[in-house]
Short mmCIF file of N, CA and C in Angstrom, two decimals:
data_model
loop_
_atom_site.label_atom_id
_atom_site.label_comp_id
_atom_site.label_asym_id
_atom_site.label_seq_id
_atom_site.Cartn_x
_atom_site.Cartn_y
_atom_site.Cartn_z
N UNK A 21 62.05 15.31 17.83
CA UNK A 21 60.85 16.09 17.99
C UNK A 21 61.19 17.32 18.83
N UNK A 22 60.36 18.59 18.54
CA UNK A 22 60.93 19.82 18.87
C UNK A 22 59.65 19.81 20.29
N UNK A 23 60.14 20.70 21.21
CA UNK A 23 59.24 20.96 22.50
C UNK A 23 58.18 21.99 21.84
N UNK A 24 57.23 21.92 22.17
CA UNK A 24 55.98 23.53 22.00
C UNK A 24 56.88 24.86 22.06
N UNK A 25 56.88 25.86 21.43
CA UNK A 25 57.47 27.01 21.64
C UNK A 25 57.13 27.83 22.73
N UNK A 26 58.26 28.14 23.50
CA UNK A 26 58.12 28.89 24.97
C UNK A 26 57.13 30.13 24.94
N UNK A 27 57.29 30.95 26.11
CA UNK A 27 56.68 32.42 25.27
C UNK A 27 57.30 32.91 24.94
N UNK A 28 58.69 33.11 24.96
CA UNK A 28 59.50 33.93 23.99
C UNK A 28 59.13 33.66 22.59
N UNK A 29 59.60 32.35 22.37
CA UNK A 29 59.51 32.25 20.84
C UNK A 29 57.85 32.29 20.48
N UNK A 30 56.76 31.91 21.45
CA UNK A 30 55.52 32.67 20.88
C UNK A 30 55.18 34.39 20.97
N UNK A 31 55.65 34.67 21.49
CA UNK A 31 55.79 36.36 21.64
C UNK A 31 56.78 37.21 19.93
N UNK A 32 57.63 36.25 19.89
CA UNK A 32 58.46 36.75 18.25
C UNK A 32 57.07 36.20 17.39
N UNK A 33 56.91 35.45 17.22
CA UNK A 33 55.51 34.88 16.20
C UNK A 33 54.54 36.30 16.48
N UNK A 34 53.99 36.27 17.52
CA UNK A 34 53.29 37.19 17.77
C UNK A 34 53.72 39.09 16.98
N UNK A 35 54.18 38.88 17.31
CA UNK A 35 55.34 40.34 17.44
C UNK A 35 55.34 40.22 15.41
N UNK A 36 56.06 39.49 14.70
CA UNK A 36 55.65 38.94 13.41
C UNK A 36 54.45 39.18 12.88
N UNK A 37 53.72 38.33 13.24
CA UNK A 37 52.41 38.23 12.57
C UNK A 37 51.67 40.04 12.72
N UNK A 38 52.00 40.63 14.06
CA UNK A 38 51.86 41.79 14.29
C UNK A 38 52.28 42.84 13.23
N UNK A 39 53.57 42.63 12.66
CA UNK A 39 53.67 43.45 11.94
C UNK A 39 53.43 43.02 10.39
N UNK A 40 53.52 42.28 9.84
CA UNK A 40 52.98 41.23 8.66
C UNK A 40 51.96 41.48 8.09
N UNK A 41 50.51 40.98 9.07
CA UNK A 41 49.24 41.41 8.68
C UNK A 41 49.07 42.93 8.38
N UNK A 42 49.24 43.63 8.80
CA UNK A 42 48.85 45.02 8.50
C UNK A 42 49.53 45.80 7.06
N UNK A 43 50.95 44.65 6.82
CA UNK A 43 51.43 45.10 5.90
C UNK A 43 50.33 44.51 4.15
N UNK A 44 50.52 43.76 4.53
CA UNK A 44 49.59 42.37 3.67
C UNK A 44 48.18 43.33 3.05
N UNK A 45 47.78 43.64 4.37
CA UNK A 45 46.30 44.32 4.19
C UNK A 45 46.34 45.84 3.13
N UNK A 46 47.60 46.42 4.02
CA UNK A 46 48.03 47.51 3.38
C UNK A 46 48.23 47.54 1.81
N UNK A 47 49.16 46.81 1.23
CA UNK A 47 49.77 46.14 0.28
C UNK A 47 48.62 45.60 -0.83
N UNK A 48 47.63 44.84 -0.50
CA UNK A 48 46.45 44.56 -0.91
C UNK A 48 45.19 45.59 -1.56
N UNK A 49 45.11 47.04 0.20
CA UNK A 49 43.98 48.23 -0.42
C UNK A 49 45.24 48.60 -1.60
N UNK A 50 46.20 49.01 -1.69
CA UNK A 50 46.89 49.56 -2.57
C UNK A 50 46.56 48.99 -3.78
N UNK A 51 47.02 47.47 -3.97
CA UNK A 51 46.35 46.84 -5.19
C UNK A 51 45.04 46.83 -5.44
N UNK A 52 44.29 46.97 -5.23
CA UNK A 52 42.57 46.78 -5.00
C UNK A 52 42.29 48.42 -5.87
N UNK A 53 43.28 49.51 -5.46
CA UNK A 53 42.40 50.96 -5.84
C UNK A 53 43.53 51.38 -6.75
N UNK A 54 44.57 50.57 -7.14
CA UNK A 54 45.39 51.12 -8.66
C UNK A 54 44.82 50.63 -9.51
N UNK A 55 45.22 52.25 -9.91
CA UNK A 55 44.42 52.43 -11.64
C UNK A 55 45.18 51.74 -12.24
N UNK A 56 43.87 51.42 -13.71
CA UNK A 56 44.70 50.53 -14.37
C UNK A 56 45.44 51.69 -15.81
N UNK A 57 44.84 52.66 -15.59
CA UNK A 57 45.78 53.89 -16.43
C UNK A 57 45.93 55.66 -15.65
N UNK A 58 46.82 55.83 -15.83
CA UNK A 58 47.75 57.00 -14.83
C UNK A 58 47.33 58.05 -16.62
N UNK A 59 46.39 59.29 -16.35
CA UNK A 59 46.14 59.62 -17.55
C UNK A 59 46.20 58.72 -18.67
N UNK A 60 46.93 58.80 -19.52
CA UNK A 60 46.89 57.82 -20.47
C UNK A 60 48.06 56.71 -21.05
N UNK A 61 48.89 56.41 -19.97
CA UNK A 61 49.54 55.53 -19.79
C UNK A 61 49.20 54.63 -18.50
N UNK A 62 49.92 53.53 -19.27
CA UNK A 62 48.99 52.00 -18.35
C UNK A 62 50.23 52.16 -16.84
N UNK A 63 49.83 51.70 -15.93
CA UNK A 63 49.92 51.62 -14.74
C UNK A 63 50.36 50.26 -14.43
N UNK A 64 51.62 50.04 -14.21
CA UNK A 64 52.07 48.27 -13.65
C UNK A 64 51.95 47.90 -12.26
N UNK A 65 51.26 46.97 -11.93
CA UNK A 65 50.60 47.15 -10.73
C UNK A 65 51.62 45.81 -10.08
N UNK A 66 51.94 45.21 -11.07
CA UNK A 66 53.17 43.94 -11.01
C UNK A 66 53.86 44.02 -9.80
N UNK A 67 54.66 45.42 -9.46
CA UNK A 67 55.27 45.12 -8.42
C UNK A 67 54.89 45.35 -6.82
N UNK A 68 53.03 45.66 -7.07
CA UNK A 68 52.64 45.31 -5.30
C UNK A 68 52.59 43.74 -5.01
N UNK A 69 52.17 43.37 -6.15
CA UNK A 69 51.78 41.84 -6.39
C UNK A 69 53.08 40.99 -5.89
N UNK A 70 54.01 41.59 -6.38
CA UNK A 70 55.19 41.29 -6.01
C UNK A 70 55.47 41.32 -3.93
N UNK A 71 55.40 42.67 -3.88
CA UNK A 71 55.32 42.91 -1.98
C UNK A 71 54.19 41.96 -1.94
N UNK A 72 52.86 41.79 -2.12
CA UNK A 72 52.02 40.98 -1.49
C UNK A 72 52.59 39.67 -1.46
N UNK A 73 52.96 39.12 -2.19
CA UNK A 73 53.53 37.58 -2.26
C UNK A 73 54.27 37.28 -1.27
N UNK A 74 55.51 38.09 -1.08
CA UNK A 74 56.44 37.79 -0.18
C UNK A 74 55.90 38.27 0.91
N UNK A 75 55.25 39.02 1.34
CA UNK A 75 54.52 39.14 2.92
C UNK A 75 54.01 37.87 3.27
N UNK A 76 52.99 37.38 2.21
CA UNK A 76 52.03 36.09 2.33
C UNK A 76 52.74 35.01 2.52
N UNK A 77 53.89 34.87 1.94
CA UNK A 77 55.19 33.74 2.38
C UNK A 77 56.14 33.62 3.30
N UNK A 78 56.00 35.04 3.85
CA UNK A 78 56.66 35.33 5.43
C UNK A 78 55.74 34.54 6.37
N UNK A 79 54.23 35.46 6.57
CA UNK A 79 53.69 35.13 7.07
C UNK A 79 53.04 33.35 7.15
N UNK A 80 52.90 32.57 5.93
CA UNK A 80 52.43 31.43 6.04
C UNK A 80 53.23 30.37 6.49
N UNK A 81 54.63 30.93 6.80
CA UNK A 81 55.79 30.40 7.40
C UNK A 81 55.09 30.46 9.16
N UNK A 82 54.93 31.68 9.76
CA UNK A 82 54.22 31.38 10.90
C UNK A 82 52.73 31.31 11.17
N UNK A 83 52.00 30.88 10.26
CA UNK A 83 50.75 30.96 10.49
C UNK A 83 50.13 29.52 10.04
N UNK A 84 48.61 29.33 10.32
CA UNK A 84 47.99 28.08 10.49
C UNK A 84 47.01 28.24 9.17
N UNK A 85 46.77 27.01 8.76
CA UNK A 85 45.61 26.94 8.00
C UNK A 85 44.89 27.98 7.45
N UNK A 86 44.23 27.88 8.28
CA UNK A 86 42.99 28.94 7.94
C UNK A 86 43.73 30.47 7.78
N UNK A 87 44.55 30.85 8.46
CA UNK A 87 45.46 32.25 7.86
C UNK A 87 46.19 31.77 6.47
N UNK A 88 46.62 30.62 6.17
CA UNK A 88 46.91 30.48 5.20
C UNK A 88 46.03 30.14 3.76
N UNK A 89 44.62 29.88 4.07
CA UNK A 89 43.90 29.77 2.99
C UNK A 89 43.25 31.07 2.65
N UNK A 90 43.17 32.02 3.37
CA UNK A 90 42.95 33.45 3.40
C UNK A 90 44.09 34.10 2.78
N UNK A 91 45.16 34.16 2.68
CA UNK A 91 46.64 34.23 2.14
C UNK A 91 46.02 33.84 0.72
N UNK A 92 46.28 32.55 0.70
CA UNK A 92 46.13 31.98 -0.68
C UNK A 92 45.02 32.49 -1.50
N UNK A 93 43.33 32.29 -1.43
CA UNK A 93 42.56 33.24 -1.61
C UNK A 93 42.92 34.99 -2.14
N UNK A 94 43.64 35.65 -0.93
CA UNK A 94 43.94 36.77 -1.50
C UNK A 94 44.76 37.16 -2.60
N UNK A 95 46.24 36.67 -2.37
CA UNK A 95 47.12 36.18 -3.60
C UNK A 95 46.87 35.70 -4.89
N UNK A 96 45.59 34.90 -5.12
CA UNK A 96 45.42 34.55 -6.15
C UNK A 96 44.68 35.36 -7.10
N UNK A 97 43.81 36.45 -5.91
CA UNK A 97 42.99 37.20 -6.50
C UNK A 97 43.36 38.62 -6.76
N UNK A 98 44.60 38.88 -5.89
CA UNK A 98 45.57 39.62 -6.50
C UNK A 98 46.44 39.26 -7.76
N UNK A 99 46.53 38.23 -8.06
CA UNK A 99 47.49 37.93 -9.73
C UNK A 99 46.03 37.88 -10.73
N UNK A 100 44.66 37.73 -10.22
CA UNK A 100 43.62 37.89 -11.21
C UNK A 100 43.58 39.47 -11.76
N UNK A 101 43.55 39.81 -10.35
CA UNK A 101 43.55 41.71 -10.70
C UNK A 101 44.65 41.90 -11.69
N UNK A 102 45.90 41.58 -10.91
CA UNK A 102 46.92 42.04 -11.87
C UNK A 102 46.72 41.71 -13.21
N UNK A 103 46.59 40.21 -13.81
CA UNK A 103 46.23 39.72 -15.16
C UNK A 103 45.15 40.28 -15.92
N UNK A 104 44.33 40.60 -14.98
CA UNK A 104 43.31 41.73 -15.69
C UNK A 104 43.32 43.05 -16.35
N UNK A 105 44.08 43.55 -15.22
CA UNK A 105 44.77 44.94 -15.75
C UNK A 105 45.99 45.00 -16.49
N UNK A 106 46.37 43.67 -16.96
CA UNK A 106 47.34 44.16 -17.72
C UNK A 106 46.81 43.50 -19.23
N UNK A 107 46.03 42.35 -19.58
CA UNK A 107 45.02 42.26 -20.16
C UNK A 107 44.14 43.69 -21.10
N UNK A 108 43.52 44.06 -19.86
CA UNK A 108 42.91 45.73 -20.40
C UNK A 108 43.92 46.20 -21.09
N UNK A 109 45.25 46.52 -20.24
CA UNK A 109 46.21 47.12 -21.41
C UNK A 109 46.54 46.67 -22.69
N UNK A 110 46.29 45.63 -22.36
CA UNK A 110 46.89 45.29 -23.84
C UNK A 110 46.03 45.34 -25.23
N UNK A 111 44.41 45.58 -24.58
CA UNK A 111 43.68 45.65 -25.39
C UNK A 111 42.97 46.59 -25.95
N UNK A 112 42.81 47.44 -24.58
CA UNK A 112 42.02 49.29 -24.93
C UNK A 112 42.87 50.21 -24.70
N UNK A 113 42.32 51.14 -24.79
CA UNK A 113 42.76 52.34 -24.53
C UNK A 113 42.03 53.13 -23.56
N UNK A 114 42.67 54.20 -22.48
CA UNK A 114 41.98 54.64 -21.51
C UNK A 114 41.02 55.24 -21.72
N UNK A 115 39.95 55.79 -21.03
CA UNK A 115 38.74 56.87 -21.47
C UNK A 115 39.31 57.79 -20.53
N UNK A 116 38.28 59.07 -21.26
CA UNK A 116 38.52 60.31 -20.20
C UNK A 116 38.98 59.73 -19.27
N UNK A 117 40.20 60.51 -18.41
CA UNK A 117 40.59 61.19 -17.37
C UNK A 117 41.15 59.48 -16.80
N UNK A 118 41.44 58.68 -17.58
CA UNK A 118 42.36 57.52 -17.28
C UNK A 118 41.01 56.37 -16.91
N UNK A 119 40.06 56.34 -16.98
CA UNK A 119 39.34 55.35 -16.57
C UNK A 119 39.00 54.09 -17.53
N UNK A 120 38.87 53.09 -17.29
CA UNK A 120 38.85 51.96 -18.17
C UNK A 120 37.17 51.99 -18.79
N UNK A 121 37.77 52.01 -20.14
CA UNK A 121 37.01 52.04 -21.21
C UNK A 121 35.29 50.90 -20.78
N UNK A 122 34.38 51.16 -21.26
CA UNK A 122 33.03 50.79 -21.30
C UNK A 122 33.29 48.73 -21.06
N UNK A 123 33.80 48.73 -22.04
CA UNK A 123 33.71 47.08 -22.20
C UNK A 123 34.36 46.12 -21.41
N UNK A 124 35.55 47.25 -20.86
CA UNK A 124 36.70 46.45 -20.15
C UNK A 124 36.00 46.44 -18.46
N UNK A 125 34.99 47.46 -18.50
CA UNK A 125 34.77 47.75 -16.96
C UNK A 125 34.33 47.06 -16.32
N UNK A 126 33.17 46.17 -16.52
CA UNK A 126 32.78 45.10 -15.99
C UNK A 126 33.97 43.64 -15.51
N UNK A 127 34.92 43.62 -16.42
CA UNK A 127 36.23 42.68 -16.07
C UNK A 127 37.00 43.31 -15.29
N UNK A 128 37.10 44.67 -14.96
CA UNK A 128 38.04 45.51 -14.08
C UNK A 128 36.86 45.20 -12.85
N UNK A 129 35.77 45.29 -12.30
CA UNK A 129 34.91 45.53 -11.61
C UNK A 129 35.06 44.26 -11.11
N UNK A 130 34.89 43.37 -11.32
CA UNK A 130 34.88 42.06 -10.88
C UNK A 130 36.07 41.78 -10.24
N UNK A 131 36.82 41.66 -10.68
CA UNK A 131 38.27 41.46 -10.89
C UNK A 131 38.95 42.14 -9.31
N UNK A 132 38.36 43.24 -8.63
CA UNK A 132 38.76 44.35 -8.30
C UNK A 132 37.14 43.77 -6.60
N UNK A 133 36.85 43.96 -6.85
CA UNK A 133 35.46 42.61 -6.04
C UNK A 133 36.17 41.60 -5.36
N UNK A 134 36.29 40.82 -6.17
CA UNK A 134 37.15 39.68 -5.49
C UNK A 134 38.19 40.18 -4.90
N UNK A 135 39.07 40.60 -5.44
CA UNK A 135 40.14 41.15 -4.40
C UNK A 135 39.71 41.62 -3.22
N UNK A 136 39.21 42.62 -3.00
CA UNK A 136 38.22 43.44 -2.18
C UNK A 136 37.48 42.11 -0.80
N UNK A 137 36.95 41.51 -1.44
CA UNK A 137 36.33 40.49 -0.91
C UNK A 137 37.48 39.32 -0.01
N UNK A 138 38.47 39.09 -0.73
CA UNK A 138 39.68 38.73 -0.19
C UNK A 138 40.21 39.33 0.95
N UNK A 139 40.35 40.42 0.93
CA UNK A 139 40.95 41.38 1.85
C UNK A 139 39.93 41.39 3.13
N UNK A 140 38.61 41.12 2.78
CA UNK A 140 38.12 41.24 4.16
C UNK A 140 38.15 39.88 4.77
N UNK A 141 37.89 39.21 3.98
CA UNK A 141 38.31 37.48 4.52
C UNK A 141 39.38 37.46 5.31
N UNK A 142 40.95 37.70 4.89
CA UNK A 142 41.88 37.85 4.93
C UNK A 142 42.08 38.33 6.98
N UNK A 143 41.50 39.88 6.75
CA UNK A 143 41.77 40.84 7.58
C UNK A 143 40.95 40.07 8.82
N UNK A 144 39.80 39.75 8.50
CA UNK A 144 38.65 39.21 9.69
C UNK A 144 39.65 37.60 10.24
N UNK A 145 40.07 36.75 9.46
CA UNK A 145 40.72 35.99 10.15
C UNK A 145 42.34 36.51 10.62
N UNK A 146 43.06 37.08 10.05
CA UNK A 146 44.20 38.15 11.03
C UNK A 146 43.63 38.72 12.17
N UNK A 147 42.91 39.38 12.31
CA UNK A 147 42.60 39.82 13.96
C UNK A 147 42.06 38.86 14.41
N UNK A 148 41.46 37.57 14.22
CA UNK A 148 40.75 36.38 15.00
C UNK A 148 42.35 36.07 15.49
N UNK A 149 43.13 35.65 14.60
CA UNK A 149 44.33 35.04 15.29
C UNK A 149 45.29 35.83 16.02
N UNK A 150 45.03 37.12 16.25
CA UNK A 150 45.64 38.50 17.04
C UNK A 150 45.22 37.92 18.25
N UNK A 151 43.59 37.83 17.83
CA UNK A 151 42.67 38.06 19.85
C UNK A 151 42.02 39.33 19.79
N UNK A 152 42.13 40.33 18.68
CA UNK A 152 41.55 40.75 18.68
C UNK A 152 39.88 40.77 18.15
N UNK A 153 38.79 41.33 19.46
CA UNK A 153 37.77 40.71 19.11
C UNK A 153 36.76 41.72 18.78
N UNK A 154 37.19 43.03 18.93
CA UNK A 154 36.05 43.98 18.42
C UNK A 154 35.94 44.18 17.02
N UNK A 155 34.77 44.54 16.38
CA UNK A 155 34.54 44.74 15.27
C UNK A 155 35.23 44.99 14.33
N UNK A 156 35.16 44.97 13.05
CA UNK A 156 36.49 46.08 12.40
C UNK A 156 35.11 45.96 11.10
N UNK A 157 35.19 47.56 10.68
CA UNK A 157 35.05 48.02 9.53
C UNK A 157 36.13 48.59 8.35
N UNK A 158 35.88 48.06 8.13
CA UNK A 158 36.96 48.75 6.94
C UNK A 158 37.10 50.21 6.41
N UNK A 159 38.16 50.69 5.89
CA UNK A 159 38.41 51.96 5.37
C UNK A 159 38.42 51.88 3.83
N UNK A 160 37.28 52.60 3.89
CA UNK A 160 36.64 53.11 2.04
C UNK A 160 37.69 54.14 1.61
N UNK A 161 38.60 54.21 0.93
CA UNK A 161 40.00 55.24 0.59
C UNK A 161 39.20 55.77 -0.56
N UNK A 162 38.13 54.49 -1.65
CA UNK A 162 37.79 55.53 -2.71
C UNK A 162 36.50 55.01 -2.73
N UNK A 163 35.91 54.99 -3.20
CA UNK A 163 33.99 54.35 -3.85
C UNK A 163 34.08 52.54 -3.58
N UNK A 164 32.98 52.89 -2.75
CA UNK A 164 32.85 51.28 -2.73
C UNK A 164 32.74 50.49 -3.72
N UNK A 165 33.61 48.97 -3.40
CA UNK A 165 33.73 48.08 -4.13
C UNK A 165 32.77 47.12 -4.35
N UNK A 166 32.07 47.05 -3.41
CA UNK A 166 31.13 45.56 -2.81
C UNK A 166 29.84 45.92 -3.36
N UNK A 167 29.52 46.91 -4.37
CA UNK A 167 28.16 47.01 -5.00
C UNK A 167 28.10 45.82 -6.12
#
């Protein structure tokens, strides 16, 4: 049986998770606001999905439960997004100025929600397990999601 970790080795966890979460979150708005067409070619969103995974597997290496069901949650709803948008591709074609066609939008919208919704789950239990206790609003980069 191993002793409790000193503060050194809770200070590296710390120091970790410090830099981890923000990447995760980062990694996530990125997936959340790629298009699913760049003018009129499709957009592979595959390889944030990719960085998100392995952050989420760094991190669930030092983290508890509840950071890890927030992980999981997000991750999953990041491979929905992704499957979605690549789905759309395979089925429409872009509208004006790269935006997803009438029928597909409501499955991009949703799809793109949940994620969204993930990320704040996510972020609100990362700063609980920081200590950090003031508020946090989030940063709108494009049109809100949460309508």
């Amino acid at each position: 049986m191993t002793a409790a970790p000193d503060g050194t080795a809770r200070y590296f966890v710390l120091q970790r998770k410090g830099a981890l979460f923000p990447a995760i979150a980062a990694t996530a708005y990125q997936l959340v606001h790629s298009p699913v067409w760049r003018g009129r070619r499709p957009v592979d969103p595959a390889p944030l999905l990719t960085a998100l995974e392995d952050a989420a597997v760094q991190v669930a290496f030092f983290s508890d439960q509840k950071i890890n069901a927030t992980l999981e949650r997000l991750v999953t709803a990041g491979r929905r997004l992704v499957a979605s948008a690549q789905a759309i591709q395979a089925r429409s074609r872009p509208s004006f100025g790269g935006a997803v066609e009438g029928p597909a939008r409501a499955e991009d919208d949703a799809a793109r929600r949940a994620l969204d919704r993930a990320i704040t789950a996510f972020v609100e239990a990362a700063r609980a397990d920081l200590g950090i206790e003031e508020p946090w609003l989030p940063i709108n980069l494009t049109p809100d999601l949460r309508a």
